[in-house]
Coordinates of C-alpha atoms and ligand atoms in Angstrom, one line a residue:
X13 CA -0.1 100.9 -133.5
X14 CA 2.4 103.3 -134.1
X15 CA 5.4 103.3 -136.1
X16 CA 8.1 103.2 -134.3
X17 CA 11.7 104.6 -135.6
X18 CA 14.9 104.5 -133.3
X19 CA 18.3 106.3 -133.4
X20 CA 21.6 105.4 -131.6
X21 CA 24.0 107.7 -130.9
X22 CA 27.1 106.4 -131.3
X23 CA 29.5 108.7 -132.4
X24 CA 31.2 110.4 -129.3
X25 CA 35.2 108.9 -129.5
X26 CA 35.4 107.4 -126.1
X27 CA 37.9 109.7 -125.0
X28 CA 38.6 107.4 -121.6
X29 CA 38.9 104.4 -123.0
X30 CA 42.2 105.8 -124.1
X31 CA 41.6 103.7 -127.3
X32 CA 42.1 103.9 -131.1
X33 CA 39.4 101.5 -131.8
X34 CA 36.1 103.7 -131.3
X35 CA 34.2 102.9 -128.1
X36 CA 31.1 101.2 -129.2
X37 CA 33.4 98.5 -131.0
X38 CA 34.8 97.8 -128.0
X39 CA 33.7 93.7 -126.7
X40 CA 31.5 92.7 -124.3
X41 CA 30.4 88.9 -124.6
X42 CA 31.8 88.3 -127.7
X43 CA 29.9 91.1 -129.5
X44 CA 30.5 94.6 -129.9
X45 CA 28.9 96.7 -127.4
X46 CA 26.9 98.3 -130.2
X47 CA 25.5 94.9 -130.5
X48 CA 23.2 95.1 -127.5
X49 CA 21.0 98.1 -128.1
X50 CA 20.8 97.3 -132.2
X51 CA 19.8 93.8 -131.8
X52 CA 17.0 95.2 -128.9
X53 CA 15.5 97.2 -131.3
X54 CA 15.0 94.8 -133.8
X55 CA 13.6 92.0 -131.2
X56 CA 11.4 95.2 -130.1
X57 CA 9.9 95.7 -133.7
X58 CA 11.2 99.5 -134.9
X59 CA 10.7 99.9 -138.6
X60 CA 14.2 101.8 -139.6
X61 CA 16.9 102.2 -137.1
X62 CA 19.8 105.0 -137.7
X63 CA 22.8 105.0 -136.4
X64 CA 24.5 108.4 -135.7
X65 CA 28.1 107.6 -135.8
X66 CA 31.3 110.2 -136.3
X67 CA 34.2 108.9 -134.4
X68 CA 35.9 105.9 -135.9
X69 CA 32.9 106.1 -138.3
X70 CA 34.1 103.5 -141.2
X71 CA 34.9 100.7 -138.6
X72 CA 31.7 101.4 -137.5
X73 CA 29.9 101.3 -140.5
X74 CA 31.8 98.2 -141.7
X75 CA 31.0 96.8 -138.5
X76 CA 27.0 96.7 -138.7
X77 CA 26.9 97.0 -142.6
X78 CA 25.0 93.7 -143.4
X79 CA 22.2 94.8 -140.4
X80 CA 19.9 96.9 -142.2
X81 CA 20.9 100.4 -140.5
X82 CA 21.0 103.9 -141.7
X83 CA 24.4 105.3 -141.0
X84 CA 24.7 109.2 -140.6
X85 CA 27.6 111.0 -139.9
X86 CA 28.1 113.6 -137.3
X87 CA 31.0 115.4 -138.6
X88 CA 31.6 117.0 -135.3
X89 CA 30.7 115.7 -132.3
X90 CA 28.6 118.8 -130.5
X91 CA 26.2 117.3 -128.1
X92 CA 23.7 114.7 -127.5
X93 CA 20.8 117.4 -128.8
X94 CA 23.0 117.9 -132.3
X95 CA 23.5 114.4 -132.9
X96 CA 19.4 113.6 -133.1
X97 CA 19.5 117.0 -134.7
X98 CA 21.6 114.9 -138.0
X99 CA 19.6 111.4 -137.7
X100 CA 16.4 113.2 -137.9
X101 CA 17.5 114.5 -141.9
X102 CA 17.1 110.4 -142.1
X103 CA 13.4 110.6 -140.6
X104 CA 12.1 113.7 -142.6
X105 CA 8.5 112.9 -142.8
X106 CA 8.6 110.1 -140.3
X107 CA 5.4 110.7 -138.1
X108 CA 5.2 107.9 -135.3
X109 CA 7.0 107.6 -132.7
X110 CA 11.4 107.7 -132.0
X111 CA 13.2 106.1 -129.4
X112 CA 16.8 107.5 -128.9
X113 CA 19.4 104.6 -127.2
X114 CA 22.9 105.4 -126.8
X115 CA 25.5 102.6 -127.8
X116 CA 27.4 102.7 -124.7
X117 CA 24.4 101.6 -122.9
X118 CA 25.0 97.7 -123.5
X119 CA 22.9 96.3 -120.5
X120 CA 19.3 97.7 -121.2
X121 CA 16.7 95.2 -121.3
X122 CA 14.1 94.8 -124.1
X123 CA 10.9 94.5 -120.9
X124 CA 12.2 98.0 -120.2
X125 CA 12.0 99.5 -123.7
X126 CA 8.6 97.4 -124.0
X127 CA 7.2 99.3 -120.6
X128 CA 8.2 102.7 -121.7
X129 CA 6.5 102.1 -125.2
X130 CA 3.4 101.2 -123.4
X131 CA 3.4 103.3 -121.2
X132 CA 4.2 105.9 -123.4
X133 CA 1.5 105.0 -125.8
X134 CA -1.5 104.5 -123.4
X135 CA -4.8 106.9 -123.8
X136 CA -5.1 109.5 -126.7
X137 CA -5.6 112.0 -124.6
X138 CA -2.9 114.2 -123.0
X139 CA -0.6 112.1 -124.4
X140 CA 2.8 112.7 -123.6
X141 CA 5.4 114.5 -126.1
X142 CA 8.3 112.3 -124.4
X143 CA 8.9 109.6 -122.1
X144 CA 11.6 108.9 -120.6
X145 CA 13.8 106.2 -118.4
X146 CA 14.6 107.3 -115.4
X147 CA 16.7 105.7 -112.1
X148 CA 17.9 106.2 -108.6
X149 CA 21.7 106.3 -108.6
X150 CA 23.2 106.1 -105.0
X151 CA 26.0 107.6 -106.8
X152 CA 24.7 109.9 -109.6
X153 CA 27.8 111.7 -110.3
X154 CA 28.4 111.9 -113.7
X155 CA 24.2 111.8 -114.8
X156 CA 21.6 114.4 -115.4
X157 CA 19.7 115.3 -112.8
X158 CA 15.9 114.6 -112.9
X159 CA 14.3 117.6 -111.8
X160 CA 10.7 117.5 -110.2
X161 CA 8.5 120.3 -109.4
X162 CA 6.3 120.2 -105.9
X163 CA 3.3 117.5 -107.9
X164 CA 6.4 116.0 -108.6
X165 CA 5.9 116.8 -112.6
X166 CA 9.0 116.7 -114.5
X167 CA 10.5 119.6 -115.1
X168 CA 13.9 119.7 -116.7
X169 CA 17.4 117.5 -116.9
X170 CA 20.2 119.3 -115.0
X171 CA 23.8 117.8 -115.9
X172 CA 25.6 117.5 -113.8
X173 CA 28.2 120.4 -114.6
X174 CA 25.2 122.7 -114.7
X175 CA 24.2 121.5 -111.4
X176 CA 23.6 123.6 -108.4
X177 CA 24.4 122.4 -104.6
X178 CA 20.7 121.3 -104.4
X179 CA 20.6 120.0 -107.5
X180 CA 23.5 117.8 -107.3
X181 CA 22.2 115.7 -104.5
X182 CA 19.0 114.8 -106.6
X183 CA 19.6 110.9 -106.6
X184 CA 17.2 110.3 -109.9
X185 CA 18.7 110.0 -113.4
X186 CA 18.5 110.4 -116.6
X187 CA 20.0 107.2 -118.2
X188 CA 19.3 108.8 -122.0
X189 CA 16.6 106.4 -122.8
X190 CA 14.2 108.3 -124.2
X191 CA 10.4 108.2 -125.9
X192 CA 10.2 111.4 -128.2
X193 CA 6.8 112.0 -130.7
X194 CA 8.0 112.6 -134.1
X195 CA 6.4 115.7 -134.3
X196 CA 7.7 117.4 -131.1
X197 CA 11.5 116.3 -132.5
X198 CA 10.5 117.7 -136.1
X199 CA 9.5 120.8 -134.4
X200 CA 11.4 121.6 -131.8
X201 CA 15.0 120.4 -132.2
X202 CA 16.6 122.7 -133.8
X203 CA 15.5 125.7 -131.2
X204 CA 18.2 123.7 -128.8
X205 CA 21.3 125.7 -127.9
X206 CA 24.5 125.2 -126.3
X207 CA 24.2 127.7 -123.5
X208 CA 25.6 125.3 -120.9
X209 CA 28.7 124.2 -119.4
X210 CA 30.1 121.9 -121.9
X211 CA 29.1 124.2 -124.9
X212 CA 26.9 121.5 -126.0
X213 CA 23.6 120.7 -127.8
X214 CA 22.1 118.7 -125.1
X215 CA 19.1 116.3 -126.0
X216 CA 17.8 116.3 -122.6
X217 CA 17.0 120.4 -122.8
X218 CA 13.9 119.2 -124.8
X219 CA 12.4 117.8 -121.9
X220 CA 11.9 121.3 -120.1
X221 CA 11.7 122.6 -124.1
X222 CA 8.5 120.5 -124.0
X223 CA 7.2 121.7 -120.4
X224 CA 7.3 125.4 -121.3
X225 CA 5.1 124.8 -124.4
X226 CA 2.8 123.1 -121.7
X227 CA 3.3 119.4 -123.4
X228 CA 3.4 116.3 -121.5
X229 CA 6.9 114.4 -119.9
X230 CA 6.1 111.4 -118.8
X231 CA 8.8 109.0 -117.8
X232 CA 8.9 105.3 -116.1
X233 CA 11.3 104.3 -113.7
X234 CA 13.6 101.0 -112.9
X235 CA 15.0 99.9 -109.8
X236 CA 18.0 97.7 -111.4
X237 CA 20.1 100.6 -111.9
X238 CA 23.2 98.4 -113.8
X239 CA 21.0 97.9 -116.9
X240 CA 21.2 101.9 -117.7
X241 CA 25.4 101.8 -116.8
X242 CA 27.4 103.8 -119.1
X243 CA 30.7 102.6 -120.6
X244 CA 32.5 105.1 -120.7
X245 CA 36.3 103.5 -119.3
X246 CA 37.5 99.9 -119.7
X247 CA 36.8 99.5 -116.1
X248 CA 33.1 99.8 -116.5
X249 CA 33.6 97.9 -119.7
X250 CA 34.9 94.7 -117.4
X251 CA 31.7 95.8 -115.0
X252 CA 29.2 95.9 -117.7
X253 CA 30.7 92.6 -119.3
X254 CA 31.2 91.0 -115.9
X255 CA 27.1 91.8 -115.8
X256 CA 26.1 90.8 -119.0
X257 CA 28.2 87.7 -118.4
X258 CA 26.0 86.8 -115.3
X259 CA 23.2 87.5 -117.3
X260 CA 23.6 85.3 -120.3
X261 CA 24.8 82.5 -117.6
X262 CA 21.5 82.8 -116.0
X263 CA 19.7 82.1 -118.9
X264 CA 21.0 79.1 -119.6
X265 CA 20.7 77.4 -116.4
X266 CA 17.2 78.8 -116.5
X267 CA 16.9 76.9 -119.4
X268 CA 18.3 73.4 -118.0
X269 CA 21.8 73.8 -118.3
X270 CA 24.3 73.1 -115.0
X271 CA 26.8 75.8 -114.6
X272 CA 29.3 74.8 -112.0
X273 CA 30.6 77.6 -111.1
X274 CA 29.3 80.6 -113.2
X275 CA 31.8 83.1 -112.0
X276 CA 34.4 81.4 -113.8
X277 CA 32.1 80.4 -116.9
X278 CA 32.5 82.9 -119.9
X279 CA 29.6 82.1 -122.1
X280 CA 29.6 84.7 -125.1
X281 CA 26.1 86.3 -126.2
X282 CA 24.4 83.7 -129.1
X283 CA 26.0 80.2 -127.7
X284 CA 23.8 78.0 -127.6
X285 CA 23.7 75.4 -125.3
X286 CA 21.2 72.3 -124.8
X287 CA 19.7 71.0 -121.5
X288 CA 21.3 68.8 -119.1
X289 CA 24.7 69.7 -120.5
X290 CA 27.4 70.4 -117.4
X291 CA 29.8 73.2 -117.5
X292 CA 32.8 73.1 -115.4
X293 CA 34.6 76.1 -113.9
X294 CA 37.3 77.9 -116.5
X295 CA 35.5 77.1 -119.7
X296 CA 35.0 79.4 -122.7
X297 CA 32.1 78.9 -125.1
X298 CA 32.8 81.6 -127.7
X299 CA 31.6 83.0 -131.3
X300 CA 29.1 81.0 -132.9
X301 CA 29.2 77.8 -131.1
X302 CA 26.1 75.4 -130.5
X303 CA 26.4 72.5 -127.9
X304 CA 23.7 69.8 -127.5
X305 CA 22.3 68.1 -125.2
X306 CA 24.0 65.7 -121.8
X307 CA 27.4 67.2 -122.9
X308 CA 30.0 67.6 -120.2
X309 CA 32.6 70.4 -121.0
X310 CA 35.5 70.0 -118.9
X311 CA 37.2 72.7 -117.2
X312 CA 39.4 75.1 -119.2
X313 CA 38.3 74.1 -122.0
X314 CA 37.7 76.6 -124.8
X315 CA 35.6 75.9 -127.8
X316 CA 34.8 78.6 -130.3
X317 CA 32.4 78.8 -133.5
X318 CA 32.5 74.9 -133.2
X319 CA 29.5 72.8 -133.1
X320 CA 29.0 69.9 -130.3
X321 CA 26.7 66.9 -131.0
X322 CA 24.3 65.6 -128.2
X323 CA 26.1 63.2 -125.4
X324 CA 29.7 64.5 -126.3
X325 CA 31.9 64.9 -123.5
X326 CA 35.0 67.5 -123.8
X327 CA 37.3 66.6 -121.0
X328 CA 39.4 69.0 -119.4
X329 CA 41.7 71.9 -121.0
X330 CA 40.6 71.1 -124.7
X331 CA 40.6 73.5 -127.2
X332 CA 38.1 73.5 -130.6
X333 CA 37.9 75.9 -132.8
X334 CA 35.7 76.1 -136.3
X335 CA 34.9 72.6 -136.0
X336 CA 32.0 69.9 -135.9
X337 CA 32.2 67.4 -133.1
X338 CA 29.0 64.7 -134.0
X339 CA 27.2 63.2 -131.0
X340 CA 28.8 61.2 -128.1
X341 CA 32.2 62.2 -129.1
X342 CA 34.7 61.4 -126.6
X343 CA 37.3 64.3 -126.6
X344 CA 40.4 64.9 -124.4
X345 CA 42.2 65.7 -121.9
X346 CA 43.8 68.2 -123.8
X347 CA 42.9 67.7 -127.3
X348 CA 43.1 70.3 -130.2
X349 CA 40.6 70.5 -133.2
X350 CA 42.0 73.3 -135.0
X351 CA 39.3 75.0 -138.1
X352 CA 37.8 72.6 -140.6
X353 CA 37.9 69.6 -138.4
X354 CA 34.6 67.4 -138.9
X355 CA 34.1 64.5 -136.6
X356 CA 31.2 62.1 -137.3
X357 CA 29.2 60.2 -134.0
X358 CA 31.0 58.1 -131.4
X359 CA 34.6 59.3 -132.0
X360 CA 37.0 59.3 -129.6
X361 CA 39.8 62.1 -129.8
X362 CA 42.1 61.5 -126.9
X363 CA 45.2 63.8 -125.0
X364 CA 47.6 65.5 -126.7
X365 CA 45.6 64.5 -130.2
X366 CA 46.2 67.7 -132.6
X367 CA 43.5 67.3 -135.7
X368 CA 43.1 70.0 -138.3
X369 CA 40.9 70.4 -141.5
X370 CA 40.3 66.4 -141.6
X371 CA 36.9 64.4 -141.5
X372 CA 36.7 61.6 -138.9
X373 CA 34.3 58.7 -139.3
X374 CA 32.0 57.0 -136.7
X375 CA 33.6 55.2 -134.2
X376 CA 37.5 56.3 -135.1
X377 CA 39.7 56.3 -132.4
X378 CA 43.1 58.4 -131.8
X379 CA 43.6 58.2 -128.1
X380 CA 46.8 59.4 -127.6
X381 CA 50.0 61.8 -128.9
X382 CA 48.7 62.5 -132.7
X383 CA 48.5 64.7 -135.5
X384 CA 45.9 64.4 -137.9
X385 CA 46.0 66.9 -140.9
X386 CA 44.3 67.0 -144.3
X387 CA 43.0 64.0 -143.2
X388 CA 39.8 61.9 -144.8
X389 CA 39.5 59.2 -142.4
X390 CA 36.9 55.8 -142.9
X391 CA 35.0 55.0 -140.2
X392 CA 35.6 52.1 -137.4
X393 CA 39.4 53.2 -137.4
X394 CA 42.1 52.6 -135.1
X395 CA 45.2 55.7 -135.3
X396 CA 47.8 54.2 -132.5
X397 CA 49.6 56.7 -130.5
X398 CA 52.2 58.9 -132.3
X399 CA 50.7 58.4 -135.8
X400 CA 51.5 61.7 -138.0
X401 CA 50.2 62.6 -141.3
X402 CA 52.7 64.4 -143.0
X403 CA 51.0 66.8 -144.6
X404 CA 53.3 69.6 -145.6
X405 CA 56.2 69.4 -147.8
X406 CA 57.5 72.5 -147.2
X407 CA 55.9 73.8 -150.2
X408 CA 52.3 71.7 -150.7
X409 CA 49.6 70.6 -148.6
X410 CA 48.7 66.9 -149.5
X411 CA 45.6 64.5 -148.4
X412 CA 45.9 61.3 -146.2
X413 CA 43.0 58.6 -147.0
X414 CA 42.4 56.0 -144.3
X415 CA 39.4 54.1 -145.8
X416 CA 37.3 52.0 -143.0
X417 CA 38.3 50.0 -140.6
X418 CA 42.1 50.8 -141.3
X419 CA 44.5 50.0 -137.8
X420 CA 47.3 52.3 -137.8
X421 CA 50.2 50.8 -135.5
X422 CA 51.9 53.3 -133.0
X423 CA 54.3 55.5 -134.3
X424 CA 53.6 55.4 -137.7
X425 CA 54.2 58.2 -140.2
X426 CA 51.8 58.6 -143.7
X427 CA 53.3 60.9 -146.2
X428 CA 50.8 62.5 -147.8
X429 CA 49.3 62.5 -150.3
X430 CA 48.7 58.6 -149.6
X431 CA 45.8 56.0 -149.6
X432 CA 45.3 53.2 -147.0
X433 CA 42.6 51.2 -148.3
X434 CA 39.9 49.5 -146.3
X435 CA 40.9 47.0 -143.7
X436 CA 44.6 47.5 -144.4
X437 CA 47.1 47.1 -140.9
X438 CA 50.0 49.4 -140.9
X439 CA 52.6 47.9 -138.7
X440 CA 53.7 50.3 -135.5
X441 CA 57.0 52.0 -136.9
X442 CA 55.9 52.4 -140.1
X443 CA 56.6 54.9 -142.8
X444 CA 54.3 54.7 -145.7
X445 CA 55.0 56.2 -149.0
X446 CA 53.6 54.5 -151.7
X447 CA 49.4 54.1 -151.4
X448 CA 48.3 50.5 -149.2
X449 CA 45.4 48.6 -151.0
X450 CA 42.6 47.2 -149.0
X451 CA 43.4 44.1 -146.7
X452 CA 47.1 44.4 -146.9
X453 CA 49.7 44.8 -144.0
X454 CA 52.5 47.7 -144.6
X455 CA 55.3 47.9 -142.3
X456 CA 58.3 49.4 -142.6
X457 CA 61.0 48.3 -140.1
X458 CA 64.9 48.0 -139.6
X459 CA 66.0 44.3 -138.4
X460 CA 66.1 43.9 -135.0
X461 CA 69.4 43.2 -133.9
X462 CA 70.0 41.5 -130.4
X463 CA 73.6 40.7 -129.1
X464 CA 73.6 38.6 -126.2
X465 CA 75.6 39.7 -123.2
X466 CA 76.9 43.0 -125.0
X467 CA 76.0 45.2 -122.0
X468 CA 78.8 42.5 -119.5
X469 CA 81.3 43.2 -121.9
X470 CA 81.1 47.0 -122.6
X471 CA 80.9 47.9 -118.9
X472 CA 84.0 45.2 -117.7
X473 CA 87.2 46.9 -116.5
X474 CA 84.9 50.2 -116.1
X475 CA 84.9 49.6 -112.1
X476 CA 80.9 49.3 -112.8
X477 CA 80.9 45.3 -113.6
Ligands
UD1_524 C1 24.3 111.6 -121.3 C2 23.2 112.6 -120.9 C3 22.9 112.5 -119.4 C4 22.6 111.0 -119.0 C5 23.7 110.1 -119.5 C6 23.2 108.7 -119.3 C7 23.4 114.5 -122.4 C8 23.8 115.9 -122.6 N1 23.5 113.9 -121.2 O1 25.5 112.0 -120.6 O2 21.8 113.3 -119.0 O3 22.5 110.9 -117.6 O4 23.9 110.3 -120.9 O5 24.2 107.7 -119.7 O6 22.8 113.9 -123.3 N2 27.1 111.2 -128.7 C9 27.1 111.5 -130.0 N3 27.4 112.7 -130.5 C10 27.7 113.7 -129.7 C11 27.8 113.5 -128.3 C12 27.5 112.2 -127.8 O7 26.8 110.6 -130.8 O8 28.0 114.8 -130.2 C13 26.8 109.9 -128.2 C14 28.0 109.2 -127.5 O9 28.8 108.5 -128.4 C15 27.3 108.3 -126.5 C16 26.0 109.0 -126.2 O10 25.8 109.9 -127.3 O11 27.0 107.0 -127.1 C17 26.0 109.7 -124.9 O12 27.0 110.7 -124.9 P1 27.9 110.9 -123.7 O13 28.9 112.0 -124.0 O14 28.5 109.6 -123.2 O15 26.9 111.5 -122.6 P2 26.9 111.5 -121.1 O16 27.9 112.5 -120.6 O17 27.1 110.1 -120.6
CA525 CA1 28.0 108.1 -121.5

């Protein structure tokens, strides 16, 4: 087979998206648009992959560093046709085969690339100079036209400011995927000009470049027309998300996983989620975040770059964020795991339970009202409700240490940095200072005063009696 080399173009500013962040930066699930077509071609096996950027260029380049890309920078942006024109000083000597995507193209699917490669590279003979995607746009305004002669042959792209009446009604596009042989590129790109409307070096004149030299255009054709959508304004960005979004969805209940109500289910690109899991409506899966297997996630609950053990259910409106839940956790209704938060199997996290950067052994329980911080808790453990570790000085972060099967009355307050040992029983009310061995009871607790009929006397000669 082949080689196959590919080159993005993604250095046009975005003027619409009215934006100081270049356009191909811009989010869709999670990931920057730019994303999308880069990681297809990788999954679709092309050997170097340059990246044409200009506007915004350092962001970009910082953006996709670690990827394995060749950047090259259009100085200026003058036209589709120019920008190949600078990759191509990246290719010198390249010989196979060069598929141009543009990076505000997020939808494309990888079957689509896969059918114009084969379809490009079937038989020896005739083969085609350039191939190209093609689709029927009820609206086309904006596209190049596809021009066909009467064998319906290929002829040229027409954009649409270079259109004639006629040619304007043609409904079939170009969606600037394109197929190009090495060679022909080598050859014949730099005999473009800019003769047009826009001034412009257009890629697509080498399609009718390639006709007049009596070389082959072949091209392949897709009915779903929202996989070729342009972003080109932040209200096709919330279309193409709003697509992608139904797309990623889809795959995971393909795969086994209940979505309740995928409308409302934001799911960003690379969660992973296992089978017979439920999602309910409202809830954000975001960043790096794997959930296993017979979850429940709860509605409006948000859990990013976290990881969710098999079994675990994360009742309603809880938020984690950088954290390991272990298997058949037992979290919220409204519970926060903030980063660094590491909970072993079995645990049970209950409302209005705030843990950050602590470990949690199996079985611990904090039900209700809490704040865990700095935290290394045993496991078996029992925090009543409206224990605080108090963590923070005001000028150091210290460490709490519940060893095993500690119970930890209600309202109890550990200043860190404190040790209670295995077993020990902190009385509710308690505020512990000094470090508890194993097996002892702390408590901490004024004298309880009770005066007998005091209530009588205060209120007499108050008309209340
Ligand atoms: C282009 C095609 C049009 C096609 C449409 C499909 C041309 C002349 N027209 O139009 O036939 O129907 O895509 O979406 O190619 N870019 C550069 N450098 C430049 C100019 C553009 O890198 O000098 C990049 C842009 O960042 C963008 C891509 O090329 O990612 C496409 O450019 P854009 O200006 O959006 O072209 P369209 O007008 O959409
Ligand atoms: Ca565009």
């Amino acid at each position: 087979m082949k080689n196959l080399a590919a080159v993005v173009l993604a250095a046009g500013k975005g003027t619409r998206m009215k934006s100081e962040k270049p356009k191909v930066l811009h989010e869709i699930a999670g990931k920057p648009m730019l994303f999308f077509p880069v990681n297809l071609l990788k999954n679709s096996g092309a050997g170097r992959i340059v990246l044409v950027v200009g506007f915004g260029s350092e962001a970009v380049v910082e953006a996709f560093s670690d990827q394995g890309l060749s950047f090259v920078t259009q100085e200026e942006q003058l036209g589709t046709g120019h920008a190949v024109m600078c990759a191509l000083k990246e290719l010198a000597g390249f010989t196979g085969d060069v598929l141009v995507l543009s990076g505000d193209v997020p939808l494309i699917r990888e079957e689509t690339v896969k059918t114009l490669l084969e379809h490009h590279r079937k038989g020896n003979k005739d083969k085609a100079v350039i191939s190209i995607v093609t689709t029927i746009e009820e609206n086309p305004k904006g596209y190049g036209r596809i021009v066909r002669n009467e064998h319906g042959a290929i002829t040229s792209i027409v954009e649409e400011k270079d259109c004639d009446s006629h040619q304007k009604k043609i409904k079939e596009v170009n969606t600037g995927i394109y197929l190009f042989s090495a060679d022909f590129l080598h050859s014949n790109i730099k005999k473009l000009g800019k003769e047009n409307a826009q001034g412009e070096y257009y890629l697509p004149d080498l399609i009718h470049m390639a006709v007049s030299q009596a070389l082959r255009v072949d091209s392949i054709s897709i009915t779903d027309a929202t996989e070729v959508m342009g972003v080109n304004n932040r209200v096709e960005l919330a279309k193409a998300a709003s697509h992608m979004r139904a797309r990623i969805n889809e795959e995971h209940m393909v795969s086994g996983v209940t979505i309740i109500d995928p409308l409302s289910t934001y799911i960003d690109s690379g969660v992973i989620v296992g089978n017979d899991t439920v999602i309910y409506p409202g809830v954000r899966l975001s960043g790096a975040t794997v959930v296993g297997k017979k979850c429940v996630i709860e509605e409006g609950s948000v859990i990013t770059s976290s990881k969710v053990g098999d079994g675990t259910a994360i009742k309603s409106y809880s938020v984690i964020e950088d954290s390991e839940v272990g298997k058949e956790n037992a979290i919220g209704p409204f519970a926060r795991l903030r980063p660094r938060t590491i909970l072993a199997d079995k645990v049970r996290i209950g409302n209005f339970v705030e843990v950050k950067k602590s470990t949690i052994g199996k079985g611990s329980k904090a039900n209700h009202l809490t704040y865990l911080g700095d935290s290394i808790i045993g496991e078996g453990v029992n925090i009543g409700a409206g224990t605080i570790t108090c963590n923070y000085d005001g000028v150091n972060k210290s460490v709490t240490t519940i060893e095993d099967g500690v119970f930890v009355g209600s309202d109890s307050q550990l200043i860190a940095p404190v040790t209670i040992g295995k077993g020990a029983y902190v009385g509710s009310g308690t505020t512990v200072t000094k470090d508890v061995p194993p097996g002892s009871l702390v408590v901490t607790r004024a004298p309880e005063k009770v005066i007998e009929g005091w209530t009588g006397r205060k209120l007499k000669g108050k008309g209340k009696g």
